[in-house]
Amino acid sequence: MSSSSFEEELRQQVEQERLINQVTTLIRQSLELPVILETAVQEVRKLLKADRLIIYQFNISAPACPVDFDQPTTAVPITVPQLDGITYESRAHDRIPSVLNLIADGWQLPATELRNKYQSGQSCSITDTSNSANTSVYFLPLGSDSVRSELATPILVQGHLWGLLIAHQCEQPRQWREQDCNCLERLADNLAIAIHQANLYAELQCQKDTLEQQVIERTQNLRDALYAAQSADQAKSEFLATMSHELRTPLTCVIGMAATLLRQTPETPLPSEKQKAYLQIIRDRGEHLLSLINDMLELSRLETGRTILNVREFSLVDLASQTLRQVQDQAQKKQITLFLKCANGANGEKTPRFLADPRRVQQILINLLSNAVKFTPAGGTVTLRVWQVADTATLQVEDTGIGIPEDQHPLLFQKFQQLDPSYRRHYEGTGLGLALTKQLVELHDGSISVASKVGEGSTFTVQLPSQVRSALDYVRSQEQPLPLLHQRILLLESNEEMAHVVCDLLNPAEYQVVWMTEIDLALQNFQILQPHGVIVSGSLLPEFWTGLTQQNEAIPPLLVIWSGDGDRPIADLSLMGLSTDVLVQPISQPDAFIDRVASLIARE
């Protein structure tokens, strides 16, 4: 080897090392993959003195296509194709045709053997495409005049064939040297590191964006929770202020009137008219307090699920007339005229029958009518409309009162809300009436809505679906009553309110209910009682079950009253072939409860 050849080879090695170091430094300093690939392609082409150097990439996601929304859509899922193509290019001069962004459309890497060879990390070269017998290596669709010589090196990222680094001589053949191949392979290895690093960074950015979004959402949730807590605290303060006024004012009046009556003496008696007026005030204030307390207790029972419907058939028209008479005195004091408008039933009858809880329906009407009279100025009118279509009853109360601003409609059915605090100086009340009304309507699976305009009045519309008749009411409605059951049921329940509900439902249905709260006492008397069925609280079931099995008693059908917390308590019992059923609190429909008890005992 001559000294000039040696020097040239040494110079090329130095340039090669300089290029590799430059790419390595760029990889360390930058995470911008396009910059790294573009720089590498430019510098390597110059080092190899090639006419063209390209990066051929596999599995490029196809660009998004515009969607024509006027065309009918199909249920066929859309798949995004993965294409192959040239993504980076460097040319020695403009006379060399560009193949940048050339996408493989109908042509692929031709030979499976060649792809496998690339997958294993081997490079492939062609000295002269016009004389090469292995034309499968040359896969660009340009013809022999466009590419005369080619050197291709695979880029393997974590063992997967990501793409190819390809050098072209376009105008004349070239014998590729081992140094050229080594240079391309070393560069491909460094590019693989850069690509993997960029992929990891992209995943990290995606996780960062997801985490940031979660932080934003969590922050918003915390803000909402804080706002809700502040609103609840404000509502509590307003409630305490309202209750202080609503309780203290009538109590002060009652105590004052009672003290005045007690201070009179036989020598200085009060006139009888004044005594009667004082007693009337005491009675009115007492009734107001009783109504307030009843509303609070009723709302509490509704929210805790302890209220059940006593469904029976009644006349909507008769109920509406009776309710209107109850508020007649309140309306007369303000010179308000009451109207009742009723439509005929579906079959033309003037008093259509309806299935619901009449006491609850009347409570709904009283609340709406009392509110209408309260907020209607003297000389106004209040109209109650009642009609029934199929199995749905509509109750509508319309007044000519002060009206409700539209932006305050969402607050209407919230507890302890009077829409304008200044109203409390003019209209007494705690703001429980409409909240209680909404709960009673929803207990019937119904709906309530309002239409109102300030200064013109309001219209409240309630729609109630017909309820399912209870088993007990069905028995009572028959001309020939069903035979008495006389079946004994052992009730094990520590909750007194729940026990009273069960007894009140089953005793009228001719069941003999024996209520016990202590497991030991129940086990001692189990043989004497010989119950046809046992209704047991979920919390008492494990101890009761253990005691029965130890006594080797025959186990009757079990109905477990479950609070809904924890696992369902009878999975193991059902597997043993025992007759069991679970009733999740609350008992909201008497008919379903009685039917389930009867069905369970029938399995005995």
XYZ file of C-alpha atoms in Angstrom:
604
model
C 0.000 0.000 0.000
C 1.405 3.348 -1.038
C 1.831 6.114 1.491
C -0.818 8.248 -0.280
C -3.395 5.406 -0.087
C -2.550 4.849 3.547
C -2.945 8.517 4.313
C -6.272 8.614 2.476
C -7.555 5.623 4.382
C -6.379 7.116 7.683
C -8.039 10.403 6.806
C -11.302 8.626 6.088
C -11.123 6.755 9.388
C -10.582 10.016 11.227
C -13.538 11.565 9.413
C -15.619 8.520 10.205
C -14.772 8.749 13.892
C -15.459 12.477 13.846
C -18.878 11.827 12.316
C -19.748 9.090 14.789
C -18.691 11.339 17.680
C -20.721 14.190 16.235
C -23.861 12.041 16.018
C -23.260 10.633 19.507
C -22.884 14.111 20.949
C -26.014 15.257 19.140
C -27.943 12.307 20.577
C -26.797 13.188 24.076
C -27.588 16.886 23.711
C -30.886 16.753 21.839
C -34.103 14.750 21.952
C -35.257 16.107 18.596
C -35.157 12.941 16.473
C -35.805 14.682 13.110
C -32.765 16.943 13.666
C -30.565 13.967 14.531
C -31.678 11.920 11.504
C -31.417 14.855 9.092
C -27.908 15.732 10.304
C -26.743 12.123 10.130
C -28.022 11.668 6.573
C -26.280 14.834 5.367
C -22.934 14.105 7.013
C -22.755 10.407 6.110
C -23.475 11.125 2.423
C -20.590 13.599 2.423
C -18.276 11.134 4.192
C -19.092 8.265 1.793
C -19.101 10.631 -1.196
C -22.356 8.980 -2.288
C -24.760 10.534 -4.794
C -27.751 9.989 -2.515
C -28.349 8.712 1.016
C -31.830 7.893 2.279
C -33.636 6.471 5.319
C -36.294 3.970 4.351
C -38.742 3.502 7.243
C -41.161 0.632 7.844
C -44.678 0.849 9.319
C -45.348 4.562 8.955
C -48.838 5.532 10.125
C -50.899 6.771 7.190
C -51.849 10.477 7.343
C -55.387 11.371 8.387
C -57.843 11.603 5.505
C -60.679 14.162 5.282
C -64.117 12.790 6.111
C -67.133 13.574 3.961
C -69.951 13.905 6.469
C -72.531 14.053 3.659
C -71.828 10.444 2.763
C -73.607 7.705 4.722
C -71.449 6.064 7.341
C -71.061 2.322 7.738
C -70.667 0.168 10.785
C -67.380 -1.268 9.452
C -64.525 -0.258 11.780
C -61.896 1.996 10.196
C -58.327 0.693 10.350
C -55.288 2.943 9.904
C -52.919 1.320 7.367
C -49.204 0.995 8.082
C -47.083 1.973 5.064
C -43.393 1.865 4.162
C -41.557 4.785 2.621
C -38.588 7.142 2.412
C -38.613 9.719 5.199
C -35.127 11.353 4.959
C -32.882 12.106 1.972
C -29.626 13.841 1.093
C -28.458 14.392 -2.556
C -25.076 15.446 -3.920
C -26.653 17.818 -6.487
C -30.046 18.657 -7.947
C -29.527 16.550 -11.106
C -30.090 13.443 -8.999
C -33.848 12.754 -8.852
C -35.441 13.020 -5.404
C -37.236 10.036 -3.865
C -38.146 11.770 -0.593
C -41.607 10.856 0.790
C -41.932 8.060 -1.748
C -44.438 5.639 -0.225
C -44.501 1.961 -1.079
C -47.743 1.518 -3.028
C -47.885 -1.918 -4.501
C -44.184 -2.513 -4.062
C -42.536 -3.777 -0.920
C -39.207 -5.152 0.089
C -39.376 -8.016 -2.422
C -37.727 -11.017 -0.885
C -38.647 -12.555 2.444
C -35.080 -13.879 2.649
C -33.739 -10.359 2.275
C -36.023 -8.974 5.019
C -34.910 -11.805 7.291
C -31.322 -10.945 6.487
C -31.902 -7.323 7.442
C -33.701 -8.463 10.604
C -30.574 -10.359 11.615
C -28.504 -7.168 11.292
C -26.653 -7.910 8.049
C -25.960 -5.310 5.365
C -26.504 -5.829 1.622
C -24.707 -4.210 -1.310
C -24.857 -4.177 -5.135
C -21.878 -2.975 -7.165
C -23.707 -2.570 -10.476
C -27.451 -3.000 -10.800
C -27.228 -3.459 -14.576
C -25.042 -6.551 -14.195
C -26.445 -7.928 -10.902
C -28.176 -11.266 -11.079
C -29.788 -10.697 -7.680
C -32.175 -7.931 -8.687
C -34.349 -8.634 -5.654
C -31.948 -6.641 -3.525
C -32.638 -3.540 -5.560
C -36.172 -2.593 -4.613
C -36.567 1.085 -5.605
C -38.896 1.361 -8.644
C -36.566 3.703 -10.550
C -34.888 1.577 -13.179
C -31.239 0.733 -13.709
C -30.379 4.205 -15.006
C -31.464 5.871 -11.789
C -29.466 3.711 -9.349
C -26.298 1.985 -10.500
C -24.975 0.920 -7.085
C -26.491 0.474 -3.644
C -25.442 -0.219 -0.029
C -28.198 -0.892 2.568
C -27.783 -1.311 6.336
C -30.663 -2.166 8.716
C -31.640 0.057 11.661
C -32.685 -2.277 14.468
C -34.456 -0.690 17.448
C -34.709 -3.079 20.401
C -34.461 -6.048 18.038
C -37.183 -4.819 15.648
C -36.481 -3.763 12.046
C -37.298 -0.039 12.147
C -35.859 0.910 8.746
C -32.864 0.931 6.380
C -29.973 3.327 5.877
C -29.270 3.212 2.101
C -26.466 4.779 0.061
C -26.829 5.193 -3.742
C -24.448 5.809 -6.621
C -26.743 6.928 -9.406
C -24.450 7.658 -12.387
C -21.825 4.921 -12.256
C -21.103 1.605 -10.563
C -19.228 1.504 -7.244
C -17.380 -1.149 -5.365
C -18.393 -0.655 -1.759
C -15.509 -1.098 0.657
C -15.606 -2.762 4.038
C -14.932 0.619 5.659
C -18.056 2.021 3.965
C -20.167 -0.825 5.313
C -18.693 -0.465 8.825
C -19.317 3.267 8.797
C -22.967 2.779 7.809
C -23.474 0.028 10.414
C -21.966 2.087 13.254
C -24.110 5.027 12.312
C -27.214 2.776 12.149
C -26.470 1.534 15.681
C -26.253 5.096 16.981
C -29.428 6.092 15.170
C -31.201 3.109 16.740
C -30.208 4.451 20.168
C -31.541 7.883 19.235
C -34.834 6.435 17.957
C -35.320 4.337 21.086
C -34.491 7.335 23.238
C -37.027 9.451 21.331
C -39.685 6.763 21.744
C -39.092 6.637 25.484
C -39.256 10.417 25.663
C -42.539 10.424 23.710
C -43.996 7.862 26.117
C -42.773 9.940 29.057
C -44.381 13.048 27.576
C -47.630 11.162 27.073
C -47.566 9.973 30.681
C -46.716 13.506 31.797
C -49.663 14.928 29.850
C -51.956 12.263 31.285
C -50.720 12.958 34.803
C -51.157 16.701 34.321
C -54.706 16.137 33.115
C -55.404 13.922 36.115
C -53.978 16.611 38.415
C -56.211 19.209 36.758
C -59.266 16.989 37.117
C -58.392 16.112 40.710
C -57.859 19.778 41.524
C -61.223 20.603 40.007
C -62.839 17.797 42.009
C -61.256 19.148 45.188
C -62.494 22.630 44.333
C -65.970 21.248 43.723
C -65.828 19.372 47.016
C -64.654 22.517 48.798
C -67.444 24.513 47.188
C -69.954 21.825 48.183
C -68.632 21.849 51.753
C -68.819 25.635 51.869
C -72.332 25.515 50.433
C -73.311 22.901 53.022
C -71.830 25.022 55.780
C -73.696 28.059 54.501
C -76.908 26.030 54.224
C -76.394 24.845 57.814
C -75.932 28.401 59.013
C -79.005 29.549 57.106
C -80.954 26.580 58.452
C -79.977 27.385 62.030
C -80.948 31.009 61.513
C -84.251 30.006 59.920
C -85.062 27.415 62.573
C -84.136 29.892 65.298
C -86.644 32.329 63.838
C -89.325 29.728 63.084
C -89.103 28.151 66.540
C -88.325 31.131 68.730
C -90.975 33.467 67.307
C -94.013 31.232 67.905
C -92.602 29.935 71.192
C -92.097 33.491 72.418
C -95.665 34.276 71.423
C -97.008 31.149 73.146
C -95.039 31.808 76.337
C -96.064 35.463 76.370
C -99.768 34.719 75.867
C -99.710 31.922 78.429
C -97.970 34.178 80.973
C -100.603 36.890 80.383
C -103.382 34.395 80.976
C -101.696 33.106 84.127
C -101.231 36.607 85.556
C -104.948 37.378 85.570
C -106.694 37.158 88.915
C -110.332 36.836 89.900
C -110.248 40.505 90.803
C -108.711 41.569 87.463
C -109.855 39.011 84.903
C -109.228 39.489 81.205
C -112.275 39.953 79.006
C -113.500 36.650 77.611
C -112.987 37.859 74.033
C -109.312 38.596 74.775
C -108.854 35.248 76.518
C -110.351 33.503 73.505
C -108.079 35.492 71.164
C -105.010 34.591 73.221
C -105.956 30.914 73.275
C -106.543 30.998 69.528
C -103.070 32.485 69.014
C -101.533 29.808 71.263
C -103.332 27.114 69.288
C -102.322 28.567 65.917
C -98.684 28.898 66.973
C -98.719 25.383 68.402
C -100.131 23.975 65.170
C -97.468 25.848 63.238
C -94.727 24.311 65.409
C -96.297 20.871 65.092
C -96.434 21.220 61.305
C -92.792 22.301 61.235
C -91.669 19.356 63.361
C -93.773 16.919 61.321
C -92.202 18.199 58.093
C -88.701 17.713 59.487
C -89.473 14.203 60.730
C -91.157 13.254 57.455
C -88.231 14.537 55.411
C -85.830 12.612 57.648
C -87.805 9.377 57.177
C -87.896 9.869 53.414
C -84.153 10.490 53.142
C -83.276 7.464 55.291
C -85.603 5.181 53.309
C -87.890 4.351 56.231
C -91.084 5.501 54.494
C -93.293 3.027 52.662
C -96.370 3.678 50.559
C -99.791 2.524 51.738
C -101.244 2.026 48.276
C -104.994 1.807 47.826
C -107.664 2.920 45.392
C -109.313 6.322 45.870
C -111.013 9.149 43.974
C -108.695 11.908 42.832
C -111.574 14.378 42.581
C -112.812 13.692 46.100
C -109.272 13.970 47.470
C -108.720 17.270 45.630
C -111.995 18.716 46.944
C -111.200 17.681 50.507
C -107.704 19.179 50.279
C -109.010 22.446 48.878
C -111.367 22.768 51.858
C -108.421 22.384 54.238
C -106.695 25.487 52.846
C -109.920 27.441 52.455
C -109.494 29.320 55.753
C -105.925 30.284 54.895
C -107.101 31.616 51.516
C -110.061 33.542 52.945
C -107.796 35.466 55.323
C -106.017 36.900 52.257
C -109.194 37.151 50.131
C -107.783 34.641 47.642
C -110.224 32.728 45.453
C -109.721 28.972 45.073
C -110.798 27.059 41.950
C -110.964 23.299 41.301
C -111.020 21.994 37.736
C -111.271 18.247 37.165
C -111.358 16.363 33.872
C -113.389 13.183 33.427
C -111.729 9.794 33.579
C -110.727 7.663 30.632
C -114.135 5.928 30.616
C -116.069 9.167 31.075
C -116.587 8.815 34.830
C -116.473 12.088 36.717
C -114.601 10.655 39.682
C -111.817 8.477 38.216
C -110.235 5.995 40.596
C -106.496 5.950 41.118
C -104.000 3.689 42.869
C -101.520 5.509 45.138
C -100.975 6.469 48.763
C -103.838 8.953 49.347
C -102.289 10.451 52.486
C -99.026 11.214 50.666
C -100.852 12.571 47.611
C -102.894 14.853 49.854
C -99.703 15.992 51.554
C -98.290 16.912 48.139
C -101.392 18.954 47.321
C -101.456 20.696 50.711
C -97.816 21.730 50.371
C -98.325 23.125 46.862
C -101.628 24.876 47.684
C -100.277 26.362 50.935
C -97.241 27.708 49.076
C -99.467 29.151 46.363
C -101.713 30.915 48.896
C -98.702 32.144 50.896
C -96.988 33.815 47.919
C -100.136 35.170 46.218
C -101.118 38.752 47.051
C -104.583 39.551 48.427
C -107.306 39.330 45.811
C -105.443 36.775 43.699
C -106.493 33.312 42.573
C -105.209 29.767 43.041
C -106.398 26.998 40.695
C -106.072 23.250 41.263
C -106.401 21.089 38.155
C -106.666 17.293 38.317
C -106.892 14.864 35.421
C -105.913 11.288 34.636
C -104.740 9.795 31.349
C -104.319 6.020 31.241
C -102.262 5.080 34.324
C -100.856 8.574 34.996
C -102.479 11.257 37.156
C -101.581 14.934 36.728
C -101.954 17.438 39.562
C -101.428 21.097 38.673
C -101.469 24.117 40.996
C -101.504 27.546 39.328
C -101.399 30.886 41.162
C -101.243 34.590 40.369
C -98.508 35.215 42.904
C -95.156 36.953 42.933
C -93.485 34.433 40.585
C -90.000 32.928 40.660
C -86.937 34.182 38.706
C -85.799 31.608 36.156
C -82.210 31.551 37.427
C -83.497 30.442 40.847
C -85.551 27.474 39.607
C -82.737 24.960 40.389
C -82.885 26.011 44.073
C -86.618 25.422 44.396
C -86.550 21.837 45.646
C -83.483 22.113 47.886
C -83.907 21.890 51.646
C -84.058 25.047 53.767
C -84.187 27.291 50.701
C -86.256 30.435 50.385
C -85.211 31.991 47.122
C -84.914 35.535 48.477
C -83.802 35.820 52.117
C -85.776 39.037 52.376
C -88.950 36.967 51.968
C -88.455 35.644 55.488
C -89.460 39.024 56.789
C -92.784 38.737 54.928
C -93.462 34.985 54.594
C -92.881 32.518 57.400
C -91.486 29.091 56.593
C -88.313 27.004 56.667
C -88.082 26.124 52.981
C -88.869 22.456 53.646
C -92.214 22.310 51.847
C -91.074 21.911 48.245
C -88.137 19.653 49.210
C -90.578 17.377 51.041
C -92.999 17.517 48.112
C -90.298 16.438 45.667
C -89.330 13.513 47.913
C -92.965 12.358 48.138
C -93.397 12.638 44.367
C -90.243 10.605 43.738
C -91.401 8.018 46.284
C -94.276 7.408 43.835
C -91.762 7.293 40.911
C -93.309 10.528 39.673
C -91.992 13.905 38.525
C -92.546 17.552 39.411
C -91.866 20.630 37.277
C -92.449 24.373 37.502
C -93.182 27.186 35.061
C -93.052 30.688 36.466
C -92.697 34.340 35.516
C -91.916 37.118 37.956
C -94.971 39.231 38.674
C -97.384 36.890 36.901
C -97.416 33.721 38.985
C -96.275 30.092 39.002
C -97.585 26.711 37.872
C -96.407 23.508 39.557
C -97.194 20.268 37.704
C -96.954 16.826 39.323
C -97.254 13.586 37.373
C -97.798 10.368 39.330
C -97.920 6.876 37.790
C -100.457 4.402 39.114
C -98.922 2.236 41.830
C -99.057 -1.548 42.208
C -101.785 -2.655 44.588
C -100.463 -4.287 47.742
C -101.277 -7.888 48.543
C -103.147 -6.866 51.700
C -105.335 -4.368 49.825
C -106.051 -7.007 47.220
C -107.248 -9.404 49.918
C -109.526 -6.759 51.407
C -110.946 -5.821 48.007
C -112.263 -9.307 47.250
C -115.941 -10.082 47.893
C -114.969 -13.447 49.361
C -111.932 -12.999 51.587
C -109.089 -15.442 51.225
C -108.630 -18.052 53.957
C -106.587 -17.007 56.948
C -102.991 -18.090 56.798
C -102.272 -18.499 60.532
C -98.620 -19.015 59.752
C -96.116 -18.156 62.440
C -93.058 -16.082 61.586
C -90.105 -15.527 63.880
C -88.686 -12.011 63.478
C -85.121 -11.420 64.694
C -84.434 -7.699 64.397
C -82.575 -5.352 66.762
C -83.775 -2.223 64.977
C -87.065 -1.248 66.594
C -88.268 0.893 63.685
C -87.659 -1.864 61.129
C -89.367 -4.405 63.411
C -92.450 -2.204 63.682
C -92.595 -1.850 59.902
C -92.449 -5.643 59.412
C -95.088 -6.299 62.099
C -97.396 -3.580 60.751
C -97.246 -5.181 57.308
C -97.520 -8.866 58.218
C -100.002 -8.818 61.118
C -102.909 -7.406 59.028
C -102.079 -10.020 56.383
C -102.976 -12.706 58.955
C -99.427 -13.756 59.768
C -98.540 -14.377 63.398
C -95.290 -12.492 63.959
C -93.162 -13.205 67.056
C -90.550 -10.478 67.425
C -87.350 -11.151 69.362
C -84.155 -9.157 69.701
C -81.946 -11.688 71.539
C -80.496 -14.685 69.707
C -80.158 -16.813 72.850
C -83.838 -16.387 73.709
C -84.872 -17.234 70.168
C -82.782 -20.394 70.143
C -84.178 -21.506 73.524
C -87.769 -21.175 72.313
C -87.235 -22.262 68.720
C -88.589 -25.787 69.291
C -91.665 -24.418 71.032
C -92.387 -21.761 68.394
C -91.820 -24.037 65.355
C -92.010 -21.062 62.960
C -93.012 -21.525 59.330
C -90.390 -18.957 58.393
C -87.719 -16.723 59.902
C -87.061 -13.087 59.050
C -83.640 -12.192 60.385
C -81.445 -9.106 60.245
C -78.226 -9.570 58.288
C -76.176 -8.556 61.327
C -77.791 -11.283 63.475
C -77.692 -14.022 60.831
C -74.206 -15.518 61.563
C -74.866 -16.024 65.297
C -78.394 -17.347 64.698
C -77.206 -19.736 61.993
C -74.406 -21.095 64.199
C -76.828 -21.698 67.075
C -79.364 -23.543 64.884
C -76.759 -25.847 63.393
C -75.389 -26.673 66.866
C -78.900 -27.594 68.075
C -79.499 -29.705 64.943
C -82.813 -27.916 64.371
C -84.709 -28.197 61.104
C -84.152 -24.881 59.424
C -87.270 -23.142 58.011
C -87.151 -20.711 55.049
C -85.048 -17.634 55.806
C -85.674 -14.042 54.681
C -82.613 -11.928 55.429
C -83.097 -8.178 55.814
C -79.860 -6.741 54.476
C -78.758 -3.124 54.931
C -76.826 -3.202 51.645
C -73.373 -2.898 53.269
C -70.756 -5.594 52.768
C -71.197 -8.932 50.979
C -74.591 -10.516 50.507
C -75.060 -12.768 53.560
C -76.649 -15.930 52.137
C -74.270 -17.187 49.460
C -73.186 -20.214 51.542
C -76.768 -21.001 52.644
C -78.028 -21.065 49.045
C -75.285 -23.500 48.108
C -76.560 -25.844 50.861
C -79.989 -26.023 49.236
C -81.812 -23.971 51.864
C -84.786 -21.750 51.004
C -83.372 -18.255 51.373
C -84.077 -14.785 50.096
C -82.523 -11.371 50.670
C -84.467 -8.129 51.079
C -82.395 -4.982 50.730
C -83.564 -2.104 52.894
C -85.690 -0.034 52.748
C -89.057 -1.773 52.371
C -90.532 0.669 49.873
C -93.398 -1.466 48.506
C -95.610 -3.495 50.899
C -96.991 -5.729 48.145
C -93.553 -6.908 47.085
C -92.559 -7.624 50.678
C -95.725 -9.610 51.512
C -95.531 -11.530 48.226
C -91.893 -12.463 48.874
C -92.745 -13.692 52.373
C -95.642 -15.776 51.030
C -93.516 -17.165 48.196
C -90.679 -18.083 50.544
C -92.919 -19.853 53.075
C -94.620 -21.752 50.246
C -91.301 -23.522 49.609
C -91.371 -25.106 53.071
